[in-house]
mmCIF file of C-alpha atoms and ligand atoms in Angstrom:
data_model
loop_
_atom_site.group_PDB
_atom_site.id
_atom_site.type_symbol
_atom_site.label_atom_id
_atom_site.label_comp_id
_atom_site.label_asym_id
_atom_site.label_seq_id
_atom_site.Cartn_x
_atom_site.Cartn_y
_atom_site.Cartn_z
ATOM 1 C CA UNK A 1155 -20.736 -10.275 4.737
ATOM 2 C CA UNK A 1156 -17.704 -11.190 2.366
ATOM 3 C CA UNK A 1157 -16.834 -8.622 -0.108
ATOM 4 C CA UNK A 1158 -14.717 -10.058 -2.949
ATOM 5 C CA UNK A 1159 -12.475 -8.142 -5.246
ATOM 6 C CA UNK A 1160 -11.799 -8.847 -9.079
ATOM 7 C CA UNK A 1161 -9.358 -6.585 -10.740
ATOM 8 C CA UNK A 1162 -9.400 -6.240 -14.349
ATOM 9 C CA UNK A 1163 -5.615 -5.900 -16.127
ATOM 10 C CA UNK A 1164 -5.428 -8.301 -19.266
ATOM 11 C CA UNK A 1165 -6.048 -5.631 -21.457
ATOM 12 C CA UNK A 1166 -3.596 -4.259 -24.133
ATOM 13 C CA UNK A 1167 -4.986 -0.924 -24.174
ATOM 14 C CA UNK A 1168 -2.504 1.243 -26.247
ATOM 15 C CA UNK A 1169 -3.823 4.368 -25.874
ATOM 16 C CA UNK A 1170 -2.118 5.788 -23.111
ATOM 17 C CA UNK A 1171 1.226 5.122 -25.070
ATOM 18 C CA UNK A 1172 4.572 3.553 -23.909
ATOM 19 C CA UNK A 1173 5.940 0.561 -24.615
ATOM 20 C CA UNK A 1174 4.197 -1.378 -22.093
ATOM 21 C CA UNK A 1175 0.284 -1.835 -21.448
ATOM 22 C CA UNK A 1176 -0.774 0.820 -19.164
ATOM 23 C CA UNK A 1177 -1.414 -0.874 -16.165
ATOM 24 C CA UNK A 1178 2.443 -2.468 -15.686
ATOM 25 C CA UNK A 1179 3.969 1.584 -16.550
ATOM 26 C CA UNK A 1180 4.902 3.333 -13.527
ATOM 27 C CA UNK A 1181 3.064 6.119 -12.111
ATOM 28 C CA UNK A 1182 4.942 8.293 -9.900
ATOM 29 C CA UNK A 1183 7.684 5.616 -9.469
ATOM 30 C CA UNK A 1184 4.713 2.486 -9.063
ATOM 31 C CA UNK A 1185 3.380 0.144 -11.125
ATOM 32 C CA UNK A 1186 -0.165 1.403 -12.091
ATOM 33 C CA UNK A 1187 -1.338 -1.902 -10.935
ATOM 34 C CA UNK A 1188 0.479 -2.402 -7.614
ATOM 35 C CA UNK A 1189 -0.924 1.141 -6.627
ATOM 36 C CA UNK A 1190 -4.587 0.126 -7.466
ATOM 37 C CA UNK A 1191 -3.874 -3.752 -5.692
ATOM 38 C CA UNK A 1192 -2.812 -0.746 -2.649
ATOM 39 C CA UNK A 1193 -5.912 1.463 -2.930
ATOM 40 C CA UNK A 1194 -8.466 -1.883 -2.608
ATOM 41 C CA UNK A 1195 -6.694 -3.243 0.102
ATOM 42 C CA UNK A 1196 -8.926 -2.301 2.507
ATOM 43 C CA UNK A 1197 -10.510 -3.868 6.070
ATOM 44 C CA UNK A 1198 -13.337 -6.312 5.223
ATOM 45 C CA UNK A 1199 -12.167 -6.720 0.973
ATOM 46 C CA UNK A 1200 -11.044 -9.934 0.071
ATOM 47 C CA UNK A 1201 -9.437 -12.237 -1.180
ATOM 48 C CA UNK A 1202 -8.228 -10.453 -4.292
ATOM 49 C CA UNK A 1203 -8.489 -11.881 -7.737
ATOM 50 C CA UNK A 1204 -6.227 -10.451 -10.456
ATOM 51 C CA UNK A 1205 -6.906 -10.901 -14.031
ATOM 52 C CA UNK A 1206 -4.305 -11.169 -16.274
ATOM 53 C CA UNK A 1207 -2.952 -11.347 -20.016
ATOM 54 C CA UNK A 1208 -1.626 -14.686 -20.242
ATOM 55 C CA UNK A 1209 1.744 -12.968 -21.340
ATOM 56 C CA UNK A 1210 2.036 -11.542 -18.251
ATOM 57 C CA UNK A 1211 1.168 -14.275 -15.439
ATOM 58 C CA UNK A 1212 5.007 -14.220 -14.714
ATOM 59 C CA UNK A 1213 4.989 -9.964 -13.282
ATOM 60 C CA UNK A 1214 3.157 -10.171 -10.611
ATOM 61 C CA UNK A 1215 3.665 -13.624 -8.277
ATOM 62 C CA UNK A 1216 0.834 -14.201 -6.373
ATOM 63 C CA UNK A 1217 0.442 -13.963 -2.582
ATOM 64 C CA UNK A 1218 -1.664 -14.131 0.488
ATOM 65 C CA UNK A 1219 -5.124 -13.128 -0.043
ATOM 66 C CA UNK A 1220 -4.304 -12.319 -3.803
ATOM 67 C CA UNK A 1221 -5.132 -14.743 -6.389
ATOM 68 C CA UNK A 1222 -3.858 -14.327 -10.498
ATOM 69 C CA UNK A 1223 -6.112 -15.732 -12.930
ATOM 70 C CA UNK A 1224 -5.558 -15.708 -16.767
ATOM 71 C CA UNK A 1225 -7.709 -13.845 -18.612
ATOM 72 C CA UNK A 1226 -9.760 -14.840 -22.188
ATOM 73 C CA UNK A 1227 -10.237 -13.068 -25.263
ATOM 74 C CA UNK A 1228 -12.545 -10.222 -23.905
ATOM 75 C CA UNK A 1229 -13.450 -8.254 -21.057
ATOM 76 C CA UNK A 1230 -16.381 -10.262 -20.141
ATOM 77 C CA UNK A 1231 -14.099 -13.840 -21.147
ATOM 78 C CA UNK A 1232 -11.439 -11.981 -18.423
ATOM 79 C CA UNK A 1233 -14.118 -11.256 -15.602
ATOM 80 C CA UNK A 1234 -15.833 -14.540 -15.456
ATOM 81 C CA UNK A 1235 -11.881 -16.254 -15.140
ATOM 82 C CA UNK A 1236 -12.363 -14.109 -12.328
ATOM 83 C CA UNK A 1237 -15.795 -14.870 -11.093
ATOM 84 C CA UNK A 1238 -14.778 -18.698 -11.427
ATOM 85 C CA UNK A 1239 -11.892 -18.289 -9.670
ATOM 86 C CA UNK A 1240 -13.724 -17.075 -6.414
ATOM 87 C CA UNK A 1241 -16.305 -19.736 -6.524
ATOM 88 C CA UNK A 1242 -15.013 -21.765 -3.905
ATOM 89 C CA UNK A 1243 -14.831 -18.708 -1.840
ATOM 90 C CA UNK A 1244 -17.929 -18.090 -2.500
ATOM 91 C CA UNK A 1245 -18.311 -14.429 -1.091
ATOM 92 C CA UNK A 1246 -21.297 -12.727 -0.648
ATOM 93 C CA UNK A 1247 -20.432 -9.687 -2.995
ATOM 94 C CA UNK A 1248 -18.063 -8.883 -5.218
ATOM 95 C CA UNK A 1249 -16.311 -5.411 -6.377
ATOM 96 C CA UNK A 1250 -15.364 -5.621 -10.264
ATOM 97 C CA UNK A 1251 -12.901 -3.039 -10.848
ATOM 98 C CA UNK A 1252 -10.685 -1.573 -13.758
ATOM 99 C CA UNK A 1253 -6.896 -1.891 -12.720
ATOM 100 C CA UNK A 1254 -6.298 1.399 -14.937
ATOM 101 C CA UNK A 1255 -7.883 3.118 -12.360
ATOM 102 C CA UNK A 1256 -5.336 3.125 -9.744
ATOM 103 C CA UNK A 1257 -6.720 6.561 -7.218
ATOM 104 C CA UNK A 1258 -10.035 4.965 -5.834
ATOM 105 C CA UNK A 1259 -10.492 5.875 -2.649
ATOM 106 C CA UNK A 1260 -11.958 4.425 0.848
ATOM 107 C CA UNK A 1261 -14.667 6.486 0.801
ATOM 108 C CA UNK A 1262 -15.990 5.499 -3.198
ATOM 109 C CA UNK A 1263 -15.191 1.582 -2.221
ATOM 110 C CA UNK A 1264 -17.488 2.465 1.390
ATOM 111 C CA UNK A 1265 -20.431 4.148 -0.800
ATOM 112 C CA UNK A 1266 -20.832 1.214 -3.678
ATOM 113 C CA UNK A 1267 -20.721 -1.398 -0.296
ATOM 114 C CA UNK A 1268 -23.177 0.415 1.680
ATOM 115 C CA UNK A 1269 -25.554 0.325 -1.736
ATOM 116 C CA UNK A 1270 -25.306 -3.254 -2.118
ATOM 117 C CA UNK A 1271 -27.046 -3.269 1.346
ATOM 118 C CA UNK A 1272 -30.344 -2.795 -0.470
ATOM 119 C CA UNK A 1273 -29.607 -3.028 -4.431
ATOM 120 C CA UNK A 1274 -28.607 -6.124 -5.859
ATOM 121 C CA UNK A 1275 -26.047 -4.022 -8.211
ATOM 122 C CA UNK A 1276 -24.087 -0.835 -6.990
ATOM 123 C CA UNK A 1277 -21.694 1.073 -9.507
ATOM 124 C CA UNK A 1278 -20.582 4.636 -9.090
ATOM 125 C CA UNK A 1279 -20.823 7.313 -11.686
ATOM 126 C CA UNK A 1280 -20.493 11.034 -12.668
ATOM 127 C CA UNK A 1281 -23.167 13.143 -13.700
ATOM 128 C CA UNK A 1282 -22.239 14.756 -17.454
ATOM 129 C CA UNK A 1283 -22.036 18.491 -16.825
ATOM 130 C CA UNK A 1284 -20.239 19.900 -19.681
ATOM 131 C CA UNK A 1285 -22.279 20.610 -22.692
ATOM 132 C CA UNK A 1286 -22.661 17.509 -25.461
ATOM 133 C CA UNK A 1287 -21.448 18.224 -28.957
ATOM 134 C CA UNK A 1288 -21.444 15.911 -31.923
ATOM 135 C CA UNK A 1289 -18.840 17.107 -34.672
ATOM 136 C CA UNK A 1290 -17.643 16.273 -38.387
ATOM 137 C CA UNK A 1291 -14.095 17.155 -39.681
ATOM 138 C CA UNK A 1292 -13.650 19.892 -36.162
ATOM 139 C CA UNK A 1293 -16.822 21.528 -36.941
ATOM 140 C CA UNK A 1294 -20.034 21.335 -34.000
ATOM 141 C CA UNK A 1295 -22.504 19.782 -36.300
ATOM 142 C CA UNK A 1296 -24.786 19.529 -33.311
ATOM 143 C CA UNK A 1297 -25.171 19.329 -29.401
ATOM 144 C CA UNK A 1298 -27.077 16.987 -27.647
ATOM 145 C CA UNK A 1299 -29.542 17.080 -24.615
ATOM 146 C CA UNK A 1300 -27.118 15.934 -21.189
ATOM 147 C CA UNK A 1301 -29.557 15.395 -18.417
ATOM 148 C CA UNK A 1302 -29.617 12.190 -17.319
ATOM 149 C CA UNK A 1303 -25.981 11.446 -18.497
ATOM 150 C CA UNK A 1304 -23.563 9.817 -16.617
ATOM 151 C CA UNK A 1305 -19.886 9.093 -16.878
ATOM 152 C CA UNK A 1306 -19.348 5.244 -15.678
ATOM 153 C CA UNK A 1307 -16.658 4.468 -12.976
ATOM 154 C CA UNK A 1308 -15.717 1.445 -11.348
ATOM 155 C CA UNK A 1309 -15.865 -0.552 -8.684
ATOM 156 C CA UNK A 1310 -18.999 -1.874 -9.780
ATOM 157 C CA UNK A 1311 -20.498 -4.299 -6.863
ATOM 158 C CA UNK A 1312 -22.628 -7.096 -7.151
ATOM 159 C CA UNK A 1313 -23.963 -9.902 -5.368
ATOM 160 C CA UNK A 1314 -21.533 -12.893 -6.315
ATOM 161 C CA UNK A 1315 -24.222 -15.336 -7.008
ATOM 162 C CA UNK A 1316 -26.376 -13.135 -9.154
ATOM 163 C CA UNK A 1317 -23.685 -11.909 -11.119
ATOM 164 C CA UNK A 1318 -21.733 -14.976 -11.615
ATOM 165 C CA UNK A 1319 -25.041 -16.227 -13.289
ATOM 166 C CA UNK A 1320 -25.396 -13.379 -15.343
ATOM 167 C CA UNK A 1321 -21.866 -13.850 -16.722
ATOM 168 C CA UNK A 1322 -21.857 -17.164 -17.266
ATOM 169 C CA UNK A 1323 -25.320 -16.621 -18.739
ATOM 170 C CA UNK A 1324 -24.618 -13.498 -21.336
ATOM 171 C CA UNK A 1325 -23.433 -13.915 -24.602
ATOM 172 C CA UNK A 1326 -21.343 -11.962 -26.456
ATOM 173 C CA UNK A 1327 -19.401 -9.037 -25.509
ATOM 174 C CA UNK A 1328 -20.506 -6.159 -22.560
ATOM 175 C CA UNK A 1329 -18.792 -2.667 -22.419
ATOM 176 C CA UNK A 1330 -19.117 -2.836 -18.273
ATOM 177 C CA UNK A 1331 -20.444 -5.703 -15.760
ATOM 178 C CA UNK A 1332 -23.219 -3.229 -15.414
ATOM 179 C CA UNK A 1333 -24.569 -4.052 -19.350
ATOM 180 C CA UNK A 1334 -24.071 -7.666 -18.075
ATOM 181 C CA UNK A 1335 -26.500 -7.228 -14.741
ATOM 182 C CA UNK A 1336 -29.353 -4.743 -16.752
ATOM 183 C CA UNK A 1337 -28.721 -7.598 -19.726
ATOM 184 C CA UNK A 1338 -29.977 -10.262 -16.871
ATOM 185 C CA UNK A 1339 -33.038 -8.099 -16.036
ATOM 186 C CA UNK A 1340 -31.380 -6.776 -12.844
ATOM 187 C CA UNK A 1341 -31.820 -2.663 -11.533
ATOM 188 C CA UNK A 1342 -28.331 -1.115 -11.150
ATOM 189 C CA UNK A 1343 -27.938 1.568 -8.336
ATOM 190 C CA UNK A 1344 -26.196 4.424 -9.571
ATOM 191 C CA UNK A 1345 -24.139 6.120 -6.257
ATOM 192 C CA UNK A 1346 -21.503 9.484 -6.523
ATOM 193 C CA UNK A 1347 -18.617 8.404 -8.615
ATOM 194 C CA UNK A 1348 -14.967 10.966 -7.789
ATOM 195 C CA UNK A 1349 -13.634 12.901 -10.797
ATOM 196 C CA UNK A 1350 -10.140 11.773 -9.410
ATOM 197 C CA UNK A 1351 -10.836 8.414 -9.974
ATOM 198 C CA UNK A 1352 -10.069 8.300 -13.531
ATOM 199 C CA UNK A 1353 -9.045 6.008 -15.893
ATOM 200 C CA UNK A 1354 -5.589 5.788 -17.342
ATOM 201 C CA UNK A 1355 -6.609 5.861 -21.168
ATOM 202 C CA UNK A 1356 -4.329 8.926 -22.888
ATOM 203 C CA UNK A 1357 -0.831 9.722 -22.251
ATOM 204 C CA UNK A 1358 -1.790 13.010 -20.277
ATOM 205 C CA UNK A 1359 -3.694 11.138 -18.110
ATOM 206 C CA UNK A 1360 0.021 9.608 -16.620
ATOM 207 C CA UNK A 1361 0.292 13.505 -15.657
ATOM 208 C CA UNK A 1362 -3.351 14.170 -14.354
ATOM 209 C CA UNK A 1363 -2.833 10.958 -12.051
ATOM 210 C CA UNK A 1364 0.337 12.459 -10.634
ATOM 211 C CA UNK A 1365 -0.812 15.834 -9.865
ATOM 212 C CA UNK A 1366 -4.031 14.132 -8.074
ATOM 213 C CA UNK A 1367 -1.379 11.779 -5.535
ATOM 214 C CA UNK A 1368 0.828 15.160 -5.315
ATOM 215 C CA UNK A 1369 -1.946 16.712 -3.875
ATOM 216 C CA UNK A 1370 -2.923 13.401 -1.520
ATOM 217 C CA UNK A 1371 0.944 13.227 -0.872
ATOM 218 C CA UNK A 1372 0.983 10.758 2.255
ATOM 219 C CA UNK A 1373 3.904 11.695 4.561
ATOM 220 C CA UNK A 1374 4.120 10.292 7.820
ATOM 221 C CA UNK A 1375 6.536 10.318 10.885
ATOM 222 C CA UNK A 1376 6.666 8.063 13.557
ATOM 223 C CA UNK A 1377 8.656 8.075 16.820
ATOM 224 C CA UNK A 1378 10.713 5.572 18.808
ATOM 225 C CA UNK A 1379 11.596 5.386 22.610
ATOM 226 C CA UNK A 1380 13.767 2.811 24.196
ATOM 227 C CA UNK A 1381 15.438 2.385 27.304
ATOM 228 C CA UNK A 1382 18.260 -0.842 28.192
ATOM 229 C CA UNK A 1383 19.553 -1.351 31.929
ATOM 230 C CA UNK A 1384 23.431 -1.828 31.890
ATOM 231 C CA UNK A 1385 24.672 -5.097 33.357
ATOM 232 C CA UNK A 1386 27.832 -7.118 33.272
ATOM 233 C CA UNK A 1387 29.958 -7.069 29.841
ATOM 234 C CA UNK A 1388 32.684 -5.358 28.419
ATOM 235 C CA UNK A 1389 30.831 -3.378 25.488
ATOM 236 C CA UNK A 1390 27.927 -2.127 24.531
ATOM 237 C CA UNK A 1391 25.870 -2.434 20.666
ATOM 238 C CA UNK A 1392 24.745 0.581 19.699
ATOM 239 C CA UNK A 1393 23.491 1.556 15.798
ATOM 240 C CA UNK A 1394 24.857 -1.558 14.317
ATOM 241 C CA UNK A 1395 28.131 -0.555 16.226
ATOM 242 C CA UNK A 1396 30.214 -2.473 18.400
ATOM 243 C CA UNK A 1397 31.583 -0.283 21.426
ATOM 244 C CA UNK A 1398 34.087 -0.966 24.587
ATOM 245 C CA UNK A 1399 32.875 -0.495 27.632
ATOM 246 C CA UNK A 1400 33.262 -0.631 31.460
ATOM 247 C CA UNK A 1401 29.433 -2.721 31.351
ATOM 248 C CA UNK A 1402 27.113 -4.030 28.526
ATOM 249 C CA UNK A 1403 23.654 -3.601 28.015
ATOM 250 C CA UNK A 1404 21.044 -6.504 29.365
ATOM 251 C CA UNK A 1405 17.988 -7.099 26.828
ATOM 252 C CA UNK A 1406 16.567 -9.915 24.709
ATOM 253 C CA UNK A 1407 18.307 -9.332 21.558
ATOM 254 C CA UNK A 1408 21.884 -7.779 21.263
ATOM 255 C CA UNK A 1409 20.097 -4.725 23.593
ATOM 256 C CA UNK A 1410 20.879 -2.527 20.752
ATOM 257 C CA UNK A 1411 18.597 0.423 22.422
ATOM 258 C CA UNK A 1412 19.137 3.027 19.455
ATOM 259 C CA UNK A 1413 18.393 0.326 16.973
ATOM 260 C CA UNK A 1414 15.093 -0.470 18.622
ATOM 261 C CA UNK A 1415 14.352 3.129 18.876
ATOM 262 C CA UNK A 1416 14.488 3.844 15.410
ATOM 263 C CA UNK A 1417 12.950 0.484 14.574
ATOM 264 C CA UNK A 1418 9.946 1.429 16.276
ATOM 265 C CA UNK A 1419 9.372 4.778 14.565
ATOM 266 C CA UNK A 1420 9.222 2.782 11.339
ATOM 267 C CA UNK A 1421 6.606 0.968 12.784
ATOM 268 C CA UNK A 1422 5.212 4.076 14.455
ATOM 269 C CA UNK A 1423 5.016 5.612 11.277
ATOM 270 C CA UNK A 1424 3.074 2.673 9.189
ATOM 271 C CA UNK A 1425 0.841 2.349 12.484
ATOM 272 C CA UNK A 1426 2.882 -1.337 12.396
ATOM 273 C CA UNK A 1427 2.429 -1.585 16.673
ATOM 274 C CA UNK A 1428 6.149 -2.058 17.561
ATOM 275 C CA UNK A 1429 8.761 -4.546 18.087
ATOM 276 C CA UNK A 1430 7.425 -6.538 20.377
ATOM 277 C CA UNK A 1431 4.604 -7.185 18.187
ATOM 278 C CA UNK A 1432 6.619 -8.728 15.529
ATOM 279 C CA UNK A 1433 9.257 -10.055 17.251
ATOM 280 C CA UNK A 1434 7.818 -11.510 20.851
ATOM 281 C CA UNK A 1435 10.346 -11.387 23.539
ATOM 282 C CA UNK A 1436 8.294 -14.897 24.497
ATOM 283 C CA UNK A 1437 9.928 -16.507 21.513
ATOM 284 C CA UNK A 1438 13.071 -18.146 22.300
ATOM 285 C CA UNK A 1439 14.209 -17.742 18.558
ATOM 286 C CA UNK A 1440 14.658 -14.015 18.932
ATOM 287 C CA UNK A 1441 16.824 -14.453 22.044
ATOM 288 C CA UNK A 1442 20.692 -12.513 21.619
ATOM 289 C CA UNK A 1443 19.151 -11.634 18.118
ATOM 290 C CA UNK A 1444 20.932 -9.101 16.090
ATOM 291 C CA UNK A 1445 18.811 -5.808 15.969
ATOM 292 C CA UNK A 1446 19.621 -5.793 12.350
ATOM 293 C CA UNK A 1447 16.892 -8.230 11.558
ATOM 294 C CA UNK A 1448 14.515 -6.127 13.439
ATOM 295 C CA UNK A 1449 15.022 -3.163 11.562
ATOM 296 C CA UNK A 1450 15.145 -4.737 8.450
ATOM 297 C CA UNK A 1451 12.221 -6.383 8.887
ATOM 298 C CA UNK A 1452 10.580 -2.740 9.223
ATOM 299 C CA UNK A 1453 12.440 -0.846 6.349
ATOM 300 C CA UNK A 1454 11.062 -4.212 4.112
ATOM 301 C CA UNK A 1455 7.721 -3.571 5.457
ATOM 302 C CA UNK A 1456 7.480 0.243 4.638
ATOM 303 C CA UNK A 1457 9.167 -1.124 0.985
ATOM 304 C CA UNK A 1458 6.163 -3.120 1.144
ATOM 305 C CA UNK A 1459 3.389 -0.545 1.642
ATOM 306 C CA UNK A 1460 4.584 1.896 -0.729
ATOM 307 C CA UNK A 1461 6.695 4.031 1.332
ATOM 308 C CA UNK A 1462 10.537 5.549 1.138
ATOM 309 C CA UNK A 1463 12.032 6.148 4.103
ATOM 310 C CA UNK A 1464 13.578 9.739 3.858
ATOM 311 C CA UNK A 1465 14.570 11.021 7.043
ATOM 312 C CA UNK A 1466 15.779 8.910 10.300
ATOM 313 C CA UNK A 1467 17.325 10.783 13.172
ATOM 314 C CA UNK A 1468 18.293 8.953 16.482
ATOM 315 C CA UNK A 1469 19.059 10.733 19.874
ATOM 316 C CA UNK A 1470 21.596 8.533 22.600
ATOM 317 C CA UNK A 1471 21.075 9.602 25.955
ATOM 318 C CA UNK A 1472 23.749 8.377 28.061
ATOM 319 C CA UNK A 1473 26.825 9.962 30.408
ATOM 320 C CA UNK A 1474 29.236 7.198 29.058
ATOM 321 C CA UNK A 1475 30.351 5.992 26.528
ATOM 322 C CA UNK A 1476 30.940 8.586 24.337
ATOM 323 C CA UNK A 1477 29.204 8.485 21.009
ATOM 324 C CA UNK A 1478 30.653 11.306 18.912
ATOM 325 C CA UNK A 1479 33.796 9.137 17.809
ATOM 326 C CA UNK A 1480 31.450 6.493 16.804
ATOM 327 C CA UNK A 1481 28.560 8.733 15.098
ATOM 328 C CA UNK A 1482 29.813 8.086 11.361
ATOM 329 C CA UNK A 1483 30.073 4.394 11.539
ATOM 330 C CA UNK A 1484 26.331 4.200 13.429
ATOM 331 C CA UNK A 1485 25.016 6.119 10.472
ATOM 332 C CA UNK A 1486 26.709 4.271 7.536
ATOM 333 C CA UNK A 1487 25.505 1.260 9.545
ATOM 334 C CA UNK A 1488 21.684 2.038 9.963
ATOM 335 C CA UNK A 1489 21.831 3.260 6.529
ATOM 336 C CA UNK A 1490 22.930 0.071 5.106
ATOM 337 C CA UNK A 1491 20.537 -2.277 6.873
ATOM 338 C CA UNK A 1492 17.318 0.293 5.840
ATOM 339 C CA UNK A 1493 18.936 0.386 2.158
ATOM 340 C CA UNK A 1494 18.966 4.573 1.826
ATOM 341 C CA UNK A 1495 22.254 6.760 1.527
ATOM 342 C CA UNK A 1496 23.844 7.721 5.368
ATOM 343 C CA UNK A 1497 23.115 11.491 4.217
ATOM 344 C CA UNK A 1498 19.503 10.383 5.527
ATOM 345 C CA UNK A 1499 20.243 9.063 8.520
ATOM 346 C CA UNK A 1500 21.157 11.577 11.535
ATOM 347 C CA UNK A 1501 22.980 9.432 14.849
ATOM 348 C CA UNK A 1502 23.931 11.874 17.712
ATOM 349 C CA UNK A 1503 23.795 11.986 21.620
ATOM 350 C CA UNK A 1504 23.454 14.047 24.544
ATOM 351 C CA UNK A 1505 24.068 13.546 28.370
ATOM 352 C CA UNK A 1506 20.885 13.955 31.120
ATOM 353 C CA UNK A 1507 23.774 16.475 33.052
ATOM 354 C CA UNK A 1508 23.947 13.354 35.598
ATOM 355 C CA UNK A 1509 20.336 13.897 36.478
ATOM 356 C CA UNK A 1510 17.990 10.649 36.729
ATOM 357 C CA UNK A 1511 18.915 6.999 35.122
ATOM 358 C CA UNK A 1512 20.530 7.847 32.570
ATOM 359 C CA UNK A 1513 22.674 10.108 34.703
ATOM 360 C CA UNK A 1514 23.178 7.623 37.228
ATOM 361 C CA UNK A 1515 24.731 5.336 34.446
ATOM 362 C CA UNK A 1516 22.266 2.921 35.181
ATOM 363 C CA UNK A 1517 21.416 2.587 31.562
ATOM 364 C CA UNK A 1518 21.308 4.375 28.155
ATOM 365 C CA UNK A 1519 17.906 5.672 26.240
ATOM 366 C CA UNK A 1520 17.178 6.213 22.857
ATOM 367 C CA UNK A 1521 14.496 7.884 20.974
ATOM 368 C CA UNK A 1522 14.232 8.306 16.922
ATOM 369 C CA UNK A 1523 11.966 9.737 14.423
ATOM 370 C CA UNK A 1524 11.940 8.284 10.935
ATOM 371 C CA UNK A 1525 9.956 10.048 8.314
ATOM 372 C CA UNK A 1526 8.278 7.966 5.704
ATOM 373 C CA UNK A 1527 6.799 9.474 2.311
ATOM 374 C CA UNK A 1528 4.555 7.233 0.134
ATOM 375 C CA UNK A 1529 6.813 6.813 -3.151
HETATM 376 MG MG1 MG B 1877 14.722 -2.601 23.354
#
């Protein structure tokens, strides 16, 4: 079954301070709202509908499987743009979330799903556990009873038809799609909600948000192996570098074998499969190709996803030639086409002591880590 996803972020919420409404400020170096597009992009969700101020239409370009819609006057005016805009999807469900709320996880996404399985309505929520006062002027005039209190969350899911209905249906304005579904007679499951899936409201919550991904800090390293046979020539490519020799190196591409090593430990380390994947040796285009646009294409793609590369360190194995001479140029070289300063990249080499292939100077090997930390 379909699962569509509406993301709330035409409000002008000025709370949580700054100059900017909260969801285009950056939390730990990303937009609120590309993080929370990031945290629902998940197997089975889609397509992606993004409400927006009409002010703002022009910050974030849509793309495949993600849809901008201009939002009305009101919360509820904002989610039906959104409802109406998936109509010709028409999805089974739908997932209505807040775009200030940028750490939902897999797991909260998996439990309001696996609710809509029986309930027409699904939204996740915290049970109150602190005690209730009402005050006057900073004095406790009163507490009140918490059982049966909850603190609302989103995603809230829905069955697209039924709540598409009770939108265009309700009248007047709804704190929550949830008012709008009990408003239309529906029940509303209530599953476990995730105190780290808070809402950006107050400025300390910038700081509460960033403490929460410290702790989920997503670093990952992946690792590259790659072998080219030498053939006729008079010079080899190796790290972007040009390099005389007594034979070249037979591949594809340019046979750039430390350049495809690294390559595919950026690929390793998004779990991106590997060259060959996204550049088929079956397609002519990619034949005497520059290894630049492979690696490129992988740096752009860990841009993509969120991630810096930090760390890449590439190993030659060969008897001949030598690499040492060479070393500085592979590194400024590498660190130009991945767009990160050469003290981050780490090019050296080491001989098999004549043993096997490599020793036999039948051809040179490469293998590379790259280290990848979600920015
Ligand atoms: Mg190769």
């Amino acid at each position: 079954m379909s699962t569509a996803v509406i993301i709330v972020a035409a409000g002008r919420g000025s709370r949580a301070g700054g100059e900017i409404p909260k969801q285009w400020q950056r939390l730990a170096g990303r937009r609120v709202i590309d993080r929370t597009i990031g945290a629902l992009a998940l197997p089975g969700l889609g397509p992606v509908v993004v409400v927006l101020h009409p002010d703002d239409m022009a910050l974030l370009p849509p793309r495949v499987g993600l849809m901008t819609v201009a939002g009305g006057a009101t919360r509820s005016d904002s989610v039906r743009a959104g409802l109406e805009a998936l109509v010709p999807h028409a999805p089974a469900r739908v997932l209505i979330h807040d775009a200030a709320r940028p750490l939902v996880t897999p797991a909260l996404v998996g439990r309001v799903i696996a609710a809509l399985d029986t309930a027409q309505a699904a939204a996740p929520a915290v049970a109150v556990t602190d005690a209730l006062w009402r005050g006057a002027g900073g004095i406790v005039t009163g507490t009140e009873d918490r059982a049966g209190l909850y603190r609302a969350q989103t995603p809230q899911g829905f069955r697209f038809d039924a709540i598409l209905a009770a939108h265009r249906a309700h009248r007047g304005e709804a704190a929550d799609d949830v008012e709008v579904a009990r408003a239309a007679g529906w029940p509303v499951a209530i599953v476990a909600g995730d105190e780290d899936n808070l809402k950006i409201t107050l400025p300390g919550d910038f700081a509460r948000a960033e403490r929460i991904l410290g702790a989920a800090l997503d670093i990952r390293i992946g690792n590259g192996f790659d072998v080219h046979r030498f053939g006729p020539g008079g010079s080899v490519w190796l790290c972007g570098v040009e390099i005389p020799h007594s034979h070249g190196l037979v591949g594809h591409s340019d046979a750039d074998v430390g350049m495809h090593a690294l390559t595919d430990a950026i690929y390793g380390a998004l779990a991106e499969g590997d060259i060959g994947r996204h550049f088929p040796p079956s397609d002519p285009q990619w034949k005497g190709a520059a290894s630049e646009i492979f690696l490129a294409h992988a740096a752009a793609l860990a841009r993509e996803r969120g991630f810096a590369i930090t760390h890449c360190d590439v190993t030659l194995i060969c008897e001949a030639p030598k690499i040492g001479p060479h070393a500085g140029a592979m590194r400024a070289e590498l660190a130009r086409i991945i767009g990160i300063d050469a003290g981050r990249v780490s090019v050296k080499a080491t001989t098999s002591e004549e043993l096997g292939f490599t020793g036999r100077r039948e051809g040179i090997a490469a293998m590379a880590t790259a280290t990848l930390v979600q920015a």
